[in-house]
CSV table of C-alpha atoms in Angstrom, one decimal:
chain,number,residue,atom,x,y,z
A,1,GLY,CA,-6.1,5.8,-15.4
A,2,GLN,CA,-2.8,6.0,-13.2
A,3,SER,CA,0.2,4.8,-14.0
A,4,LEU,CA,3.5,4.3,-11.4
A,5,GLU,CA,6.9,3.8,-12.8
A,6,GLN,CA,9.8,3.3,-10.2
A,7,PRO,CA,13.4,1.0,-10.8
A,8,SER,CA,13.0,-2.4,-9.6
A,9,GLU,CA,16.1,-3.1,-7.9
A,10,VAL,CA,18.9,-0.7,-6.5
A,11,THR,CA,21.9,-1.6,-4.4
A,12,ALA,CA,23.9,0.9,-2.3
A,13,VAL,CA,26.3,0.6,0.4
A,14,GLU,CA,26.1,0.7,4.0
A,15,GLY,CA,26.5,4.6,5.0
A,16,ALA,CA,25.7,5.5,1.9
A,17,ILE,CA,22.8,8.0,0.0
A,18,VAL,CA,20.5,6.2,-2.1
A,19,GLN,CA,17.8,7.5,-4.6
A,20,ILE,CA,14.4,6.2,-5.5
A,21,ASN,CA,12.6,7.5,-8.0
A,22,CYS,CA,8.8,7.7,-9.3
A,23,THR,CA,7.3,9.0,-12.3
A,24,TYR,CA,3.4,9.2,-11.9
A,25,GLN,CA,1.3,9.8,-14.9
A,26,THR,CA,-2.6,10.1,-13.3
A,27,SER,CA,-6.1,11.9,-14.8
A,28,GLY,CA,-5.4,14.6,-11.5
A,29,PHE,CA,-2.5,14.3,-8.7
A,30,TYR,CA,-3.6,14.5,-4.6
A,31,GLY,CA,-0.6,13.7,-3.0
A,32,LEU,CA,2.8,11.1,-3.3
A,33,SER,CA,3.3,8.9,-0.5
A,34,TRP,CA,6.3,6.7,-0.3
A,35,TYR,CA,5.6,3.0,1.8
A,36,GLN,CA,8.3,0.3,2.9
A,37,GLN,CA,7.9,-3.2,3.5
A,38,HIS,CA,10.4,-5.5,4.3
A,39,ASP,CA,10.2,-9.3,3.6
A,40,GLY,CA,7.6,-11.1,4.9
A,41,GLY,CA,6.5,-8.2,6.5
A,42,ALA,CA,3.5,-5.5,6.4
A,43,PRO,CA,4.1,-2.5,4.1
A,44,THR,CA,4.8,0.6,6.8
A,45,PHE,CA,3.7,3.9,5.8
A,46,LEU,CA,7.2,6.6,5.2
A,47,SER,CA,6.1,10.0,4.4
A,48,TYR,CA,3.6,11.9,2.1
A,49,ASN,CA,4.1,15.4,-0.3
A,50,ALA,CA,0.9,17.5,-1.6
A,51,LEU,CA,3.2,20.3,-2.2
A,52,ASP,CA,6.5,20.6,-4.6
A,53,GLY,CA,9.9,20.4,-2.6
A,54,LEU,CA,11.6,18.6,0.0
A,55,GLU,CA,10.1,16.7,2.9
A,56,GLU,CA,12.4,15.6,5.4
A,57,THR,CA,11.7,13.0,8.3
A,58,GLY,CA,14.9,11.8,10.0
A,59,ARG,CA,17.3,10.1,7.6
A,60,PHE,CA,14.6,9.6,5.1
A,61,SER,CA,13.7,12.5,2.9
A,62,SER,CA,11.0,12.7,0.9
A,63,PHE,CA,10.6,15.2,-2.9
A,64,LEU,CA,8.2,15.7,-5.1
A,65,SER,CA,7.7,18.2,-8.4
A,66,ARG,CA,4.2,18.7,-9.8
A,67,SER,CA,5.1,20.1,-12.6
A,68,ASP,CA,7.6,17.2,-13.5
A,69,SER,CA,4.8,14.5,-12.2
A,70,TYR,CA,8.4,13.0,-10.7
A,71,GLY,CA,9.3,12.7,-7.2
A,72,TYR,CA,12.2,10.7,-5.2
A,73,LEU,CA,12.7,8.7,-1.7
A,74,LEU,CA,16.1,9.2,-0.5
A,75,LEU,CA,18.2,7.4,2.0
A,76,GLN,CA,20.6,8.8,4.0
A,77,GLU,CA,23.3,7.0,6.2
A,78,LEU,CA,21.8,3.3,5.2
A,79,GLN,CA,22.2,1.1,7.7
A,80,MET,CA,21.7,-2.7,6.5
A,81,LYS,CA,18.2,-2.9,8.3
A,82,ASP,CA,17.1,-0.1,5.3
A,83,SER,CA,17.7,-3.4,3.0
A,84,ALA,CA,13.7,-3.7,2.0
A,85,SER,CA,10.9,-2.3,-1.0
A,86,TYR,CA,9.6,0.6,-1.3
A,87,PHE,CA,6.9,1.6,-2.9
A,88,CYS,CA,5.6,5.1,-4.4
A,89,ALA,CA,1.4,5.8,-4.4
A,90,VAL,CA,-0.7,8.6,-5.3
A,91,ARG,CA,-4.2,9.5,-5.3
A,92,ASP,CA,-6.2,11.3,-8.4
A,93,ARG,CA,-7.8,13.8,-5.6
A,94,LYS,CA,-8.9,14.3,-2.8
A,95,GLY,CA,-11.0,12.2,-0.3
A,96,ASN,CA,-12.4,9.0,-0.3
A,97,THR,CA,-10.4,7.8,-3.2
A,98,PRO,CA,-8.0,4.8,-3.6
A,99,LEU,CA,-4.6,4.3,-3.2
A,100,VAL,CA,-2.5,3.2,-6.5
A,101,PHE,CA,1.0,1.8,-5.4
A,102,GLY,CA,3.9,1.6,-7.8
A,103,LYS,CA,5.7,-1.7,-8.9
A,104,GLY,CA,8.0,-1.2,-5.8
A,105,THR,CA,11.8,-1.2,-6.1
A,106,ARG,CA,13.7,-3.4,-3.6
A,107,LEU,CA,16.9,-1.7,-2.6
A,108,SER,CA,19.9,-3.8,-1.5
A,109,VAL,CA,22.2,-2.8,1.3
A,110,ILE,CA,25.1,-4.1,1.4
A,111,ALA,CA,28.4,-4.0,3.1
B,1,ASN,CA,-4.1,-0.3,20.6
B,2,ALA,CA,-4.1,-3.4,18.1
B,3,GLY,CA,-4.6,-1.4,15.0
B,4,VAL,CA,-5.4,-3.4,11.7
B,5,THR,CA,-5.8,-7.2,12.6
B,6,GLN,CA,-5.8,-9.8,9.5
B,7,THR,CA,-7.3,-13.1,9.9
B,8,PRO,CA,-5.9,-16.4,9.2
B,9,LYS,CA,-2.6,-15.4,8.5
B,10,PHE,CA,-2.1,-18.5,6.2
B,11,GLN,CA,-4.5,-20.8,4.4
B,12,VAL,CA,-4.7,-23.3,1.7
B,13,LEU,CA,-7.5,-23.9,-0.4
B,14,LYS,CA,-8.4,-25.9,-2.7
B,15,THR,CA,-10.3,-25.0,-5.9
B,16,GLY,CA,-13.5,-24.2,-5.8
B,17,GLN,CA,-13.7,-24.0,-1.9
B,18,SER,CA,-15.0,-20.8,-0.8
B,19,MET,CA,-13.7,-18.6,2.6
B,20,THR,CA,-14.0,-15.5,4.0
B,21,LEU,CA,-10.8,-13.5,4.9
B,22,GLN,CA,-11.5,-10.9,8.0
B,23,CYS,CA,-10.2,-7.8,8.8
B,24,ALA,CA,-10.9,-5.2,11.5
B,25,GLN,CA,-9.5,-1.9,12.8
B,26,ASP,CA,-9.9,-0.6,15.9
B,27,MET,CA,-8.7,3.3,15.0
B,28,ASN,CA,-12.5,4.6,13.8
B,29,HIS,CA,-10.9,5.1,10.3
B,30,GLU,CA,-13.7,5.6,7.7
B,31,TYR,CA,-11.6,4.2,4.6
B,32,MET,CA,-10.4,1.0,4.1
B,33,SER,CA,-9.5,-1.3,1.5
B,34,TRP,CA,-8.2,-4.6,0.3
B,35,TYR,CA,-5.1,-5.3,-2.0
B,36,ARG,CA,-3.3,-8.4,-3.4
B,37,GLN,CA,0.5,-8.9,-3.3
B,38,ASP,CA,2.5,-10.7,-5.9
B,39,PRO,CA,5.4,-11.1,-7.1
B,40,GLY,CA,6.4,-8.0,-9.2
B,41,MET,CA,3.0,-6.6,-9.2
B,42,GLY,CA,3.3,-4.4,-6.4
B,43,LEU,CA,0.1,-3.7,-4.6
B,44,ARG,CA,-3.7,-4.1,-6.6
B,45,LEU,CA,-6.1,-2.7,-5.1
B,46,ILE,CA,-9.7,-5.3,-4.8
B,47,HIS,CA,-11.9,-3.1,-3.1
B,48,TYR,CA,-12.2,-0.4,-1.2
B,49,SER,CA,-15.2,1.3,1.3
B,50,VAL,CA,-15.4,5.1,2.3
B,51,GLY,CA,-17.8,3.7,5.2
B,52,ALA,CA,-20.3,1.2,6.6
B,53,GLY,CA,-23.0,0.5,4.2
B,54,ILE,CA,-21.0,2.1,1.0
B,55,THR,CA,-18.2,-0.5,-1.0
B,56,ASP,CA,-16.7,-0.3,-4.7
B,57,GLN,CA,-14.5,-2.1,-6.7
B,58,GLY,CA,-11.0,-1.7,-7.4
B,59,GLU,CA,-8.7,-2.8,-10.0
B,60,VAL,CA,-8.7,-6.4,-9.3
B,61,PRO,CA,-12.4,-7.4,-8.2
B,62,ASN,CA,-13.6,-10.3,-10.7
B,63,GLY,CA,-13.9,-13.6,-8.0
B,64,TYR,CA,-14.2,-11.5,-4.3
B,65,ASN,CA,-17.1,-10.2,-2.8
B,66,VAL,CA,-17.2,-7.6,0.7
B,67,SER,CA,-19.5,-6.0,2.2
B,68,ARG,CA,-18.8,-3.0,5.1
B,69,SER,CA,-21.7,-3.7,7.8
B,70,THR,CA,-19.9,-1.5,10.7
B,71,THR,CA,-16.8,1.0,10.9
B,72,GLU,CA,-14.6,-2.1,12.5
B,73,ASP,CA,-14.7,-4.8,10.2
B,74,PHE,CA,-14.0,-5.2,6.2
B,75,PRO,CA,-14.7,-9.1,5.2
B,76,LEU,CA,-13.2,-10.3,1.5
B,77,ARG,CA,-15.3,-13.1,0.7
B,78,LEU,CA,-13.0,-16.1,-2.2
B,79,LEU,CA,-16.7,-16.5,-3.8
B,80,SER,CA,-15.1,-20.2,-5.8
B,81,ALA,CA,-11.2,-20.3,-5.0
B,82,ALA,CA,-8.9,-20.3,-8.6
B,83,PRO,CA,-5.3,-21.0,-8.7
B,84,SER,CA,-5.1,-17.8,-9.6
B,85,GLN,CA,-6.3,-16.2,-6.7
B,86,THR,CA,-2.5,-17.1,-4.7
B,87,SER,CA,-0.9,-14.9,-3.2
B,88,VAL,CA,-0.5,-12.5,-0.3
B,89,TYR,CA,-3.9,-10.4,0.8
B,90,PHE,CA,-3.5,-6.7,2.8
B,91,CYS,CA,-5.6,-4.6,4.4
B,92,ALA,CA,-6.0,-1.4,4.9
B,93,SER,CA,-7.5,1.6,6.5
B,94,SER,CA,-6.8,5.4,6.6
B,95,TYR,CA,-6.9,8.5,8.0
B,96,GLY,CA,-6.0,12.3,7.3
B,97,ARG,CA,-2.6,12.8,9.1
B,98,TYR,CA,-1.3,15.9,7.6
B,99,GLY,CA,-5.4,17.5,8.1
B,100,ASP,CA,-6.2,15.9,4.6
B,101,ASP,CA,-8.7,13.2,4.2
B,102,TYR,CA,-7.2,9.4,3.8
B,103,THR,CA,-3.2,10.4,3.4
B,104,GLU,CA,-1.8,7.5,5.3
B,105,ALA,CA,-2.2,4.0,5.6
B,106,PHE,CA,-2.4,1.2,7.9
B,107,PHE,CA,-1.7,-2.6,6.9
B,108,GLY,CA,-2.6,-5.4,8.8
B,109,GLN,CA,0.2,-8.1,8.5
B,110,GLY,CA,-1.1,-9.9,5.4
B,111,THR,CA,-3.4,-13.4,4.3
B,112,ARG,CA,-0.9,-15.8,2.6
B,113,LEU,CA,-3.3,-17.6,0.6
B,114,THR,CA,-2.4,-21.1,-1.6
B,115,VAL,CA,-5.2,-22.1,-3.7
B,116,VAL,CA,-4.2,-25.9,-5.2
């Protein structure tokens, strides 16, 4: 089976940096993804890590350590519009396999 | 390019009624899936399909049926609605963005279902 753990809620100040952690337990591992979901909206893809290290996309970065079964999403220069839920997700092998999601972290950005 | 389209957006059913949630994608993605989202539970996989004619069960398949007759369409059928099926349902299709398979999922806007 697979399980993913992430904090349920995080609060941060506008302009600051916040890190959302994700630890996973899977029978196999093929990539860690991050999705953003605003209230009432659909999840949208943010990033994907297949190998160890940091992937940067604008203000967002994602990190993976396969030896620690751990990853994080880093959001810099926080804006009010970043208030949303963030989900980590994994596949346990390559190819036609389901994407399994964590329960999500609700980020609140305050002034 | 419409992406993933779900209909209806909202639905109220009475216990015992049946209905079909529609999902269509125009991106020629092979992989499609259905999730339900409940407060505090994240996204839980109901059924998925790796191509036309092929479907498989996810984590919470009971009470739901699917079929995949074409690449574009992946409807979800509720056989006999129960209050426990009150949820937001998302359809998604996937492709490999990084030269890999199925690494990015595109979601429809969701169907908000209430069973009374």
